[in-house]
Short mmCIF file of C-alpha atoms in Angstrom, two decimals:
data_model
loop_
_atom_site.label_atom_id
_atom_site.label_comp_id
_atom_site.label_asym_id
_atom_site.label_seq_id
_atom_site.Cartn_x
_atom_site.Cartn_y
_atom_site.Cartn_z
CA MET H 1 -0.01 0.10 0.06
CA SER H 2 1.35 3.37 -0.89
CA GLU H 3 2.00 6.05 1.66
CA PHE H 4 -0.96 7.96 0.12
CA PHE H 5 -3.40 5.21 0.91
CA ARG H 6 -1.85 4.46 4.25
CA ASP H 7 -2.31 8.22 5.28
CA ARG H 8 -5.86 8.08 3.95
CA LEU H 9 -6.72 4.94 5.88
CA ARG H 10 -5.29 6.50 9.10
CA ARG H 11 -7.54 9.61 8.67
CA PHE H 12 -10.60 7.59 7.90
CA THR H 13 -10.00 5.35 10.94
CA ALA H 14 -9.58 8.41 13.11
CA SER H 15 -12.87 9.81 11.67
CA VAL H 16 -14.85 6.54 12.27
CA GLU H 17 -13.42 6.14 15.77
CA GLN H 18 -14.76 9.51 16.83
CA SER H 19 -18.34 8.38 16.08
CA GLU H 20 -20.80 8.36 18.97
CA THR H 21 -23.59 6.80 17.04
CA LEU H 22 -21.92 3.68 15.59
CA THR H 23 -21.49 0.92 17.93
CA PRO H 24 -17.83 -0.35 18.65
CA VAL H 25 -18.68 -3.49 16.43
CA GLN H 26 -19.92 -1.41 13.63
CA ARG H 27 -16.86 0.80 13.87
CA THR H 28 -14.33 -2.05 13.79
CA LYS H 29 -16.35 -3.63 10.84
CA VAL H 30 -16.45 -0.20 8.73
CA VAL H 31 -12.71 0.22 9.17
CA ARG H 32 -11.92 -3.34 8.41
CA GLU H 33 -14.05 -3.42 5.23
CA TYR H 34 -12.71 -0.18 4.06
CA LYS H 35 -9.09 -1.36 4.55
CA LYS H 36 -10.05 -4.47 2.70
CA ALA H 37 -11.24 -2.46 -0.36
CA ILE H 38 -8.13 -0.46 -0.49
CA GLU H 39 -5.78 -3.46 -0.20
CA THR H 40 -7.54 -6.13 -2.23
CA GLU H 41 -9.40 -4.37 -4.96
CA ALA H 42 -7.75 -4.67 -8.26
CA PRO H 43 -6.12 -1.33 -9.57
CA PRO H 44 -7.99 0.41 -12.40
CA ARG H 45 -7.10 -0.75 -15.84
CA LEU H 46 -6.75 1.78 -18.61
CA VAL H 47 -6.41 1.02 -22.17
CA LEU H 48 -4.90 3.81 -24.35
CA ILE H 49 -5.50 3.66 -28.13
CA GLY H 50 -4.47 6.12 -30.66
CA GLU H 51 -2.36 6.89 -33.71
CA ALA H 52 1.49 6.66 -33.10
CA GLY H 53 2.92 9.83 -31.67
CA VAL H 54 -0.31 11.42 -30.16
CA GLY H 55 1.30 11.43 -26.76
CA LYS H 56 -0.23 8.51 -24.75
CA SER H 57 2.73 7.96 -22.35
CA THR H 58 2.77 11.82 -21.81
CA THR H 59 -0.96 11.72 -21.07
CA ILE H 60 -0.55 9.12 -18.38
CA ASN H 61 2.28 11.05 -16.92
CA ALA H 62 0.29 14.18 -16.68
CA LEU H 63 -2.66 12.65 -15.14
CA PHE H 64 -0.99 10.32 -12.58
CA ASN H 65 2.59 11.59 -12.24
CA ALA H 66 3.82 8.38 -13.48
CA GLY H 67 7.22 8.93 -15.13
CA GLN H 68 6.56 6.82 -18.11
CA GLU H 69 9.09 6.79 -20.87
CA VAL H 70 8.32 9.27 -23.68
CA GLY H 71 9.46 8.58 -27.19
CA HIS H 72 9.96 11.30 -29.94
CA SER H 73 11.45 9.50 -32.95
CA ARG H 74 9.62 6.11 -32.75
CA ALA H 75 6.80 4.46 -30.83
CA THR H 76 7.64 3.44 -27.20
CA THR H 77 4.83 0.99 -26.85
CA ASP H 78 6.03 -1.98 -28.78
CA ARG H 79 6.03 -3.97 -25.50
CA ALA H 80 2.18 -4.12 -25.63
CA TRP H 81 2.52 -6.81 -28.24
CA ALA H 82 4.33 -9.11 -25.74
CA ILE H 83 3.10 -7.66 -22.32
CA PRO H 84 -0.53 -6.45 -22.77
CA VAL H 85 -0.84 -5.14 -19.27
CA GLN H 86 1.87 -2.91 -17.79
CA GLU H 87 1.90 -1.86 -14.00
CA VAL H 88 2.41 1.80 -13.76
CA ASN H 89 3.40 3.47 -10.57
CA GLY H 90 1.65 6.82 -10.14
CA SER H 91 2.55 8.94 -7.16
CA HIS H 92 -0.80 7.92 -5.50
CA GLY H 93 -0.85 4.24 -6.37
CA THR H 94 -0.52 1.56 -8.97
CA LEU H 95 -2.40 1.43 -12.32
CA GLU H 96 -2.65 -1.15 -14.94
CA VAL H 97 -2.12 0.60 -18.22
CA VAL H 98 -2.29 -0.98 -21.74
CA ASP H 99 -0.45 1.46 -24.12
CA MET H 100 -1.54 -0.07 -27.34
CA PRO H 101 0.37 -0.08 -30.66
CA GLY H 102 -0.66 3.17 -32.42
CA LEU H 103 -2.80 3.07 -35.44
CA GLY H 104 -1.67 4.73 -38.57
CA ASP H 105 1.95 3.64 -38.65
CA ASP H 106 1.41 1.00 -41.25
CA ILE H 107 -1.82 -0.20 -42.97
CA ALA H 108 -0.43 -3.89 -43.01
CA ASN H 109 -0.61 -3.72 -39.23
CA TYR H 110 -4.27 -2.73 -39.11
CA PRO H 111 -5.79 -6.17 -38.98
CA ARG H 112 -3.42 -7.20 -36.25
CA TYR H 113 -4.15 -4.13 -34.26
CA VAL H 114 -7.93 -4.68 -34.43
CA ALA H 115 -7.37 -8.38 -33.31
CA LEU H 116 -5.44 -7.18 -30.48
CA TYR H 117 -7.97 -4.65 -29.52
CA ARG H 118 -10.69 -7.24 -29.56
CA GLU H 119 -8.71 -9.23 -27.11
CA VAL H 120 -7.45 -6.55 -24.61
CA VAL H 121 -10.10 -3.76 -24.66
CA PRO H 122 -12.87 -5.85 -23.06
CA THR H 123 -10.73 -6.22 -19.92
CA ALA H 124 -10.36 -2.44 -19.40
CA ASP H 125 -12.15 -0.27 -16.91
CA VAL H 126 -12.06 2.59 -19.29
CA VAL H 127 -10.75 3.07 -22.79
CA VAL H 128 -9.09 6.47 -23.62
CA TRP H 129 -8.86 7.12 -27.29
CA ILE H 130 -6.38 9.76 -28.12
CA HIS H 131 -6.28 11.70 -31.29
CA GLN H 132 -4.13 14.75 -32.22
CA ALA H 133 -6.22 17.90 -32.23
CA GLU H 134 -4.79 19.20 -35.42
CA ASN H 135 -5.44 15.94 -37.35
CA ARG H 136 -8.80 16.16 -38.98
CA MET H 137 -8.50 12.69 -40.63
CA VAL H 138 -10.78 10.55 -38.49
CA HIS H 139 -11.66 7.78 -41.05
CA LEU H 140 -9.22 5.26 -39.56
CA VAL H 141 -10.60 5.84 -36.01
CA GLN H 142 -14.19 5.41 -37.34
CA GLN H 143 -13.37 2.12 -39.09
CA ALA H 144 -11.49 0.68 -35.99
CA LEU H 145 -14.47 1.67 -33.73
CA THR H 146 -16.95 0.07 -36.20
CA ASP H 147 -14.78 -3.15 -36.33
CA LEU H 148 -14.28 -3.24 -32.49
CA CYS H 149 -17.72 -2.19 -31.08
CA GLY H 150 -19.63 -4.20 -33.77
CA SER H 151 -18.68 -7.22 -31.89
CA HIS H 152 -18.46 -5.65 -28.51
CA PRO H 153 -21.25 -3.09 -28.07
CA GLU H 154 -20.90 -3.08 -24.30
CA LEU H 155 -17.66 -1.28 -24.77
CA ILE H 156 -19.32 1.98 -26.14
CA GLY H 157 -20.03 3.28 -22.62
CA ARG H 158 -16.34 2.77 -21.51
CA LEU H 159 -15.05 5.08 -24.36
CA VAL H 160 -13.30 8.48 -23.82
CA PHE H 161 -11.95 10.57 -26.57
CA GLY H 162 -9.23 13.12 -26.12
CA LEU H 163 -7.81 15.47 -28.59
CA SER H 164 -4.20 15.77 -27.55
CA LYS H 165 -1.64 18.43 -28.17
CA ALA H 166 -4.17 21.34 -28.02
CA ASP H 167 -1.30 23.73 -27.80
CA GLU H 168 -0.16 22.84 -31.24
CA ILE H 169 -3.36 23.80 -32.91
CA GLY H 170 -3.35 26.54 -35.56
CA PRO H 171 -2.80 29.47 -35.62
CA HIS H 172 0.05 28.32 -33.24
CA ASN H 173 -0.13 31.25 -30.94
CA TRP H 174 -0.61 29.75 -27.58
CA ASN H 175 -0.65 32.29 -24.80
CA LEU H 176 2.39 31.22 -22.95
CA ARG H 177 2.03 33.74 -20.03
CA ALA H 178 -1.51 32.48 -19.17
CA ASN H 179 -0.83 28.92 -20.37
CA LEU H 180 -4.08 29.05 -22.18
CA PRO H 181 -5.01 28.83 -26.10
CA SER H 182 -5.43 32.11 -27.82
CA PRO H 183 -8.98 33.21 -28.71
CA ALA H 184 -8.27 31.90 -32.28
CA GLN H 185 -7.05 28.52 -30.93
CA GLN H 186 -9.95 28.26 -28.51
CA ALA H 187 -12.32 28.73 -31.34
CA GLU H 188 -10.60 26.21 -33.40
CA LEU H 189 -10.53 23.64 -30.57
CA ALA H 190 -14.27 24.01 -29.99
CA ASP H 191 -14.92 23.44 -33.75
CA ARG H 192 -12.60 20.32 -33.59
CA GLU H 193 -14.38 18.91 -30.65
CA ARG H 194 -17.78 19.42 -32.20
CA ASP H 195 -16.61 17.86 -35.44
CA PHE H 196 -14.97 14.96 -33.69
CA ASN H 197 -18.08 14.33 -31.72
CA ARG H 198 -20.22 14.36 -34.78
CA LYS H 199 -18.07 11.82 -36.58
CA ILE H 200 -17.88 9.52 -33.67
CA LEU H 201 -21.79 9.50 -33.26
CA GLY H 202 -21.90 8.84 -36.98
CA VAL H 203 -20.58 5.31 -36.21
CA LEU H 204 -21.63 5.05 -32.45
CA PRO H 205 -24.87 6.74 -32.23
CA THR H 206 -25.45 5.52 -28.73
CA TRP H 207 -22.18 6.99 -27.23
CA GLN H 208 -22.93 9.69 -24.72
CA GLY H 209 -19.62 11.11 -23.92
CA ARG H 210 -17.94 14.56 -24.76
CA THR H 211 -14.65 14.90 -26.73
CA VAL H 212 -12.04 16.80 -24.78
CA SER H 213 -9.27 18.80 -26.21
CA TYR H 214 -6.18 19.01 -23.91
CA SER H 215 -2.49 19.37 -23.72
CA ALA H 216 -0.50 16.95 -21.64
CA ARG H 217 2.64 18.90 -22.04
CA GLN H 218 1.02 22.23 -20.85
CA PHE H 219 -1.11 20.50 -18.28
CA TYR H 220 -4.14 22.08 -19.95
CA ASN H 221 -7.64 20.82 -19.58
CA LEU H 222 -6.50 17.69 -17.69
CA THR H 223 -9.40 18.02 -15.26
CA ALA H 224 -12.04 17.80 -18.21
CA LEU H 225 -10.25 14.69 -19.51
CA PHE H 226 -10.25 13.13 -16.06
CA LYS H 227 -13.90 13.77 -15.52
CA GLU H 228 -14.83 11.94 -18.70
CA MET H 229 -12.81 8.93 -17.56
CA MET H 230 -14.57 8.97 -14.29
CA TYR H 231 -17.97 9.13 -16.16
CA ALA H 232 -16.91 6.14 -18.24
CA LEU H 233 -15.79 3.79 -15.35
CA PRO H 234 -18.26 1.43 -13.63
CA GLU H 235 -19.60 3.36 -10.64
CA HIS H 236 -18.22 0.99 -8.07
CA ARG H 237 -14.66 1.24 -9.55
CA ARG H 238 -14.53 5.08 -9.66
CA TRP H 239 -13.01 5.60 -6.21
CA LEU H 240 -9.98 3.58 -7.35
CA LEU H 241 -9.12 5.92 -10.13
CA GLU H 242 -9.92 9.13 -8.30
CA GLN H 243 -7.63 8.32 -5.42
CA ARG H 244 -4.78 7.84 -7.94
CA MET H 245 -5.23 11.09 -9.68
CA ASP H 246 -2.26 13.45 -9.54
CA LEU H 247 -2.79 15.93 -12.31
CA GLY H 248 0.05 18.16 -13.66
CA ASP H 249 -0.13 21.57 -12.11
CA PHE H 250 -1.58 23.80 -14.79
CA THR H 251 -0.71 26.96 -12.74
CA SER H 252 3.13 26.03 -12.66
CA LEU H 253 3.44 27.12 -16.25
CA VAL H 254 1.46 30.32 -15.77
CA ASP H 255 3.49 33.60 -15.49
CA ARG H 256 3.90 34.27 -11.73
CA LYS H 257 2.82 37.92 -11.87
CA LEU H 258 -0.26 36.99 -13.92
CA LEU H 259 -1.05 34.24 -11.58
CA GLN H 260 -0.85 36.51 -8.53
CA ALA H 261 -3.11 39.08 -10.32
CA ALA H 262 -5.55 36.34 -11.06
CA THR H 263 -5.67 35.13 -7.39
CA ALA H 264 -5.90 38.69 -5.94
CA SER H 265 -9.01 39.23 -3.78
CA THR H 266 -9.89 42.43 -5.84
CA LEU H 267 -10.37 40.29 -8.92
CA ALA H 268 -13.46 38.79 -7.36
CA GLU H 269 -14.96 42.24 -7.17
CA VAL H 270 -14.71 42.75 -11.07
CA GLY H 271 -18.32 42.86 -12.71
CA PRO H 272 -19.50 40.84 -15.62
CA GLN H 273 -17.38 41.17 -18.73
CA GLU H 274 -15.46 39.30 -21.34
CA PRO H 275 -13.10 37.07 -19.27
CA GLY H 276 -9.42 38.02 -19.96
CA PRO H 277 -6.48 35.57 -19.41
CA ALA H 278 -6.19 36.54 -15.66
CA GLN H 279 -9.75 35.56 -15.06
CA GLN H 280 -9.56 32.42 -16.99
CA VAL H 281 -6.47 31.37 -15.02
CA ARG H 282 -8.31 32.24 -11.69
CA GLU H 283 -11.30 30.18 -12.69
CA ARG H 284 -9.48 27.18 -13.96
CA GLY H 285 -9.60 24.74 -10.84
CA LEU H 286 -8.12 21.36 -10.55
CA ARG H 287 -10.75 19.90 -8.26
CA LEU H 288 -13.02 17.01 -9.52
CA PRO H 289 -16.72 16.84 -9.31
CA ASP H 290 -18.79 13.80 -8.43
CA PRO H 291 -19.31 12.26 -12.00
CA ALA H 292 -22.56 10.46 -11.21
CA PRO H 293 -25.05 11.07 -12.56
CA ARG H 294 -23.76 12.70 -15.73
CA GLN H 295 -24.81 16.31 -15.83
CA PRO H 296 -23.76 19.13 -18.25
CA GLU H 297 -22.06 21.05 -15.46
CA PRO H 298 -21.24 18.68 -12.45
CA GLN H 299 -20.77 20.31 -9.12
CA GLU H 300 -17.19 20.62 -7.84
CA GLY H 301 -15.40 19.28 -4.86
CA PRO H 302 -13.75 15.96 -3.79
CA SER H 303 -11.97 16.27 -0.43
CA ALA H 304 -10.29 14.06 2.24
CA PRO H 305 -12.28 12.47 5.00
CA SER H 306 -13.28 15.11 7.49
CA ALA H 307 -12.11 14.78 11.13
CA GLN H 308 -15.59 15.86 11.96
CA GLY H 309 -17.10 12.66 10.66
CA PRO H 310 -19.45 13.20 7.58
CA VAL H 311 -18.91 9.61 6.60
CA THR H 312 -19.80 8.19 10.13
CA GLU H 313 -22.77 10.60 10.23
CA ALA H 314 -23.97 9.15 6.92
CA LEU H 315 -23.40 5.63 7.99
CA ALA H 316 -25.25 6.16 11.16
CA ALA H 317 -28.19 7.46 9.23
CA LEU H 318 -28.60 4.21 7.38
CA SER H 319 -30.95 1.58 8.60
CA GLN H 320 -29.43 -1.65 10.04
CA ALA H 321 -30.27 -3.54 6.85
CA GLU H 322 -28.69 -0.88 4.58
CA LEU H 323 -25.67 -0.79 6.86
CA ASP H 324 -25.30 -4.56 6.78
CA ALA H 325 -25.68 -4.63 3.04
CA LEU H 326 -22.98 -2.00 2.66
CA LEU H 327 -20.49 -3.71 4.98
CA ALA H 328 -20.96 -6.93 3.12
CA ASP H 329 -19.39 -5.35 -0.08
CA SER H 330 -16.12 -3.67 0.47
CA ALA H 331 -16.20 -1.98 -3.04
CA ARG H 332 -19.57 -0.63 -2.43
CA LEU H 333 -18.51 0.76 0.90
CA ALA H 334 -15.47 2.44 -0.71
CA GLU H 335 -17.63 4.02 -3.29
CA PHE H 336 -20.26 5.22 -0.57
CA VAL H 337 -17.28 6.80 1.37
CA ARG H 338 -16.12 8.62 -1.99
CA ARG H 339 -19.70 9.96 -2.67
CA VAL H 340 -20.32 11.15 0.96
CA GLU H 341 -17.00 13.01 0.87
CA GLN H 342 -18.19 14.78 -2.40
CA GLY H 343 -21.58 15.63 -0.69
CA ASP H 344 -23.76 13.12 -2.49
CA ALA H 345 -24.54 9.97 -0.44
CA ARG H 346 -27.25 8.75 -2.77
#
């Protein structure tokens, strides 16, 4: 168990032990089952698919602080042929990542790629399909999706689509001070997202996700990409991915003076107007909302277990039958804890 999870378990245990409404037996069982969930639940398995060179390893590094090798002259994912599942050590825990061979390197490889996808993708908790934002050629993606999901329609709900390298989109004038796309780039990215969504829905009309443009190198829009990953995960597995999140710090690449201006208290007093770079920086948070149920604008706010005991209060409010059912399933208990921490104990 990583130090992150040991610390989380210590804080959770302290919170539960302060409860005056749970019996000693119930407190012991809650802690035991939560510890069991952390220690025995299989780590989340991510399958990454995309053309060669779209930045799959860089994306994993930016989302989980994983330190994966990044290649520039040739693909670094050849091992996926021999070792389908790789253990990746993020700063907050282990993930199972399948970094699939990239599409588009050689048409002769396409049948082998699709055969490999059909074998590996059904084992994934979530499938992240990465396409370079500037690349408007989507035919190969549509064909592969048709070939894959035609035989595995249950995979559609697990698909997440990211348009990578947003900072390289034309007219190539990224705002380096604010670490944001220029207005022209922002308009182009919005158009690319709409166009990509339309083309995916053309072959997968039941897909309900949202294409996200992002830059792993600039740590831009990682929160939006991670939200879509959370939506695609089975609900009882979401806590596993959330606890491993360690997003690259978007503000670390923002000009210090601009960042100070953006966070100044006087900025909050500014009336409605067209948001400038400073406002955009101030408003761009890195906190993750509860992703269930899917809503156009989910509410923000995961947090660590409170010493005041919101989890124990929620547990105490359950009937005995509800509590017994929850304690009988460690994964459900862990998911219940995650939802309470985010203000939604439904």
